[in-house]
Coordinates of C-alpha atoms in Angstrom, one line a residue:
X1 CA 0.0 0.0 0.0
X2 CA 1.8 3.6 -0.8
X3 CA 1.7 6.1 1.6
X4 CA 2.2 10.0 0.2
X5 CA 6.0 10.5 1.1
X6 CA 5.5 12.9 4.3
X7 CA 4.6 9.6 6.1
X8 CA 6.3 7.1 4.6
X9 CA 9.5 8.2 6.7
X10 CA 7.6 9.4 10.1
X11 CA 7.9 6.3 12.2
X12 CA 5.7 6.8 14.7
X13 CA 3.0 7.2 12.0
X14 CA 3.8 3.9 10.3
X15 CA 4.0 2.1 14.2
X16 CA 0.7 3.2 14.7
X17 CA -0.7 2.3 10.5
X18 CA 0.8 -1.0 11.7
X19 CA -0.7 -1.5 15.1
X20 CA -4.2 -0.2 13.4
X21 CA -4.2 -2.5 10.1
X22 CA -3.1 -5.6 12.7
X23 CA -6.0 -4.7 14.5
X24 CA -8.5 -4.6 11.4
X25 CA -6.9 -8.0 10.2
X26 CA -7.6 -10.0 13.2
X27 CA -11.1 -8.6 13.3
X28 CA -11.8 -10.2 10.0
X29 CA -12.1 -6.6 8.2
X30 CA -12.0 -6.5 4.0
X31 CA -9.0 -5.3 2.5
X32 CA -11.5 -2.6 1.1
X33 CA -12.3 -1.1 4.8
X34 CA -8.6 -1.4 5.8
X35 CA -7.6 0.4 2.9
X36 CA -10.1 2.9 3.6
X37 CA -9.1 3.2 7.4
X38 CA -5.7 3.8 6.3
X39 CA -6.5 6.4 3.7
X40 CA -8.6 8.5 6.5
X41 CA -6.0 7.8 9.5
X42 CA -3.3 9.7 6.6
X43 CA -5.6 12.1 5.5
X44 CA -6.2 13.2 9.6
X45 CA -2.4 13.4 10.1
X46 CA -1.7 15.0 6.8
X47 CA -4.3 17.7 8.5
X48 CA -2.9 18.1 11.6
X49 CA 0.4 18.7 10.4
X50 CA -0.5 21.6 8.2
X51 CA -2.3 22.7 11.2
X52 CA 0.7 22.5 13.4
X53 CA 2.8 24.3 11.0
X54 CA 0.8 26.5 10.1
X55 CA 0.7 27.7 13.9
X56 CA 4.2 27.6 14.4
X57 CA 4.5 29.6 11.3
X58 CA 2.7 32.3 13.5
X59 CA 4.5 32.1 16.1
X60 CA 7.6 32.6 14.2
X61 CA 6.3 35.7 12.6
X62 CA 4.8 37.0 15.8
X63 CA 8.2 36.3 17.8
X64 CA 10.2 37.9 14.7
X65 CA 7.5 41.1 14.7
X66 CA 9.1 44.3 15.9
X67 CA 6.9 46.2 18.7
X68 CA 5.8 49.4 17.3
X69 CA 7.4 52.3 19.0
X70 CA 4.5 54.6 19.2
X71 CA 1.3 53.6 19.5
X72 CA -1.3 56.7 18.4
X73 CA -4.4 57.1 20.8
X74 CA -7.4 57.7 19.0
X75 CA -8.1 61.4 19.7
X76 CA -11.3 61.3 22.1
X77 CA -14.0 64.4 20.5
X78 CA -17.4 64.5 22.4
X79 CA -19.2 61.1 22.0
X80 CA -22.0 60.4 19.9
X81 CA -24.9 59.8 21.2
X82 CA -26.0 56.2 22.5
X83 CA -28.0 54.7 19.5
X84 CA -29.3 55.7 15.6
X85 CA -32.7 56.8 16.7
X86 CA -30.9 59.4 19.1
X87 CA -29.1 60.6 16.1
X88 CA -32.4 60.4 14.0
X89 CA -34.4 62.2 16.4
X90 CA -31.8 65.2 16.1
X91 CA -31.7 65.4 12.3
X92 CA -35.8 65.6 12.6
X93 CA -36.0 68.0 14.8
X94 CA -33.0 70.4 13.5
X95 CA -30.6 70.0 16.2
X96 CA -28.3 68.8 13.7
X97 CA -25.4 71.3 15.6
X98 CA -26.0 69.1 18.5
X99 CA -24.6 65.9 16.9
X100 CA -20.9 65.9 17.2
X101 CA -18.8 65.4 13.7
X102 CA -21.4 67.2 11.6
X103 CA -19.7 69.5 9.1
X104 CA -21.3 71.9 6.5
X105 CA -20.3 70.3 3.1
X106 CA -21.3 73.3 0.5
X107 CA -23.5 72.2 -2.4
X108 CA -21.0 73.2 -5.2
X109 CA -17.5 71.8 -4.5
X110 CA -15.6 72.9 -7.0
X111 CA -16.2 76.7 -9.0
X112 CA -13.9 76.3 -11.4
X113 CA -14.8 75.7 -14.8
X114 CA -13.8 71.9 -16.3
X115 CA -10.4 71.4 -18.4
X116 CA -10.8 70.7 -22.1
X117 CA -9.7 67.6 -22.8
X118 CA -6.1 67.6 -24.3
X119 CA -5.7 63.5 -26.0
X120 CA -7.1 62.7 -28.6
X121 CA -10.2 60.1 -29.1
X122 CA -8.7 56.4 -29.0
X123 CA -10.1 54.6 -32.1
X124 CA -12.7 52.1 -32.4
X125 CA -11.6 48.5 -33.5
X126 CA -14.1 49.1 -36.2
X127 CA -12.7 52.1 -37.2

């Protein structure tokens, strides 16, 4: 029976196949449900393996990860209010200067007139 090469040389995996397919054997199991045992007992380690490295890979890169040196506090304005329907209630009844973060945005941004374009049209494929 061939194992995928990442257990074919752990020995403590192939002990334990061993001890497992023994144990099927004297049980009287078909060759089909031992190979079918063996296929999910390497598909579990094959799993956990990733697993495991996969978490020492984050430890690695969490051990190797430089502190920052300055750590930024958000800057603390006046609080909103508790819920939506606070804020709601504000808009509706024009106390929208009440409702911290609330800017003026003007209706026309910019007064300048638009460029004129200066490439010229790109062709059509049919053109």
């Amino acid at each position: 029976m061939a194992l995928p090469a990442e257990v074919e040389y752990d020995h403590e995996f192939q002990d334990g196949i061993r001890a497992i397919v023994s144990q099927l054997q004297a049980q009287g199991a078909s060759e089909a449900q031992i190979k079918d045992t063996v296929q999910q007992a390497t598909e579990y380690y094959q799993q956990r393996n990733r697993a495991s490295e996969q978490e020492q890979h984050k430890e690695e890169l969490s051990v190797n990860e430089e502190p920052e040196t300055a750590v930024k506090e958000p800057e603390r304005g006046e609080p909103y209010p508790a819920s939506f329907t606070a804020i709601v209630e504000m808009l509706t009844t024009g106390r929208e200067d009440q409702i911290p973060g609330i800017r003026e945005i003007p209706l026309k941004i910019n007064e300048q007139p638009p460029s004129e374009s200066k490439m010229t049209r790109p062709r059509k494929p049919w053109e």
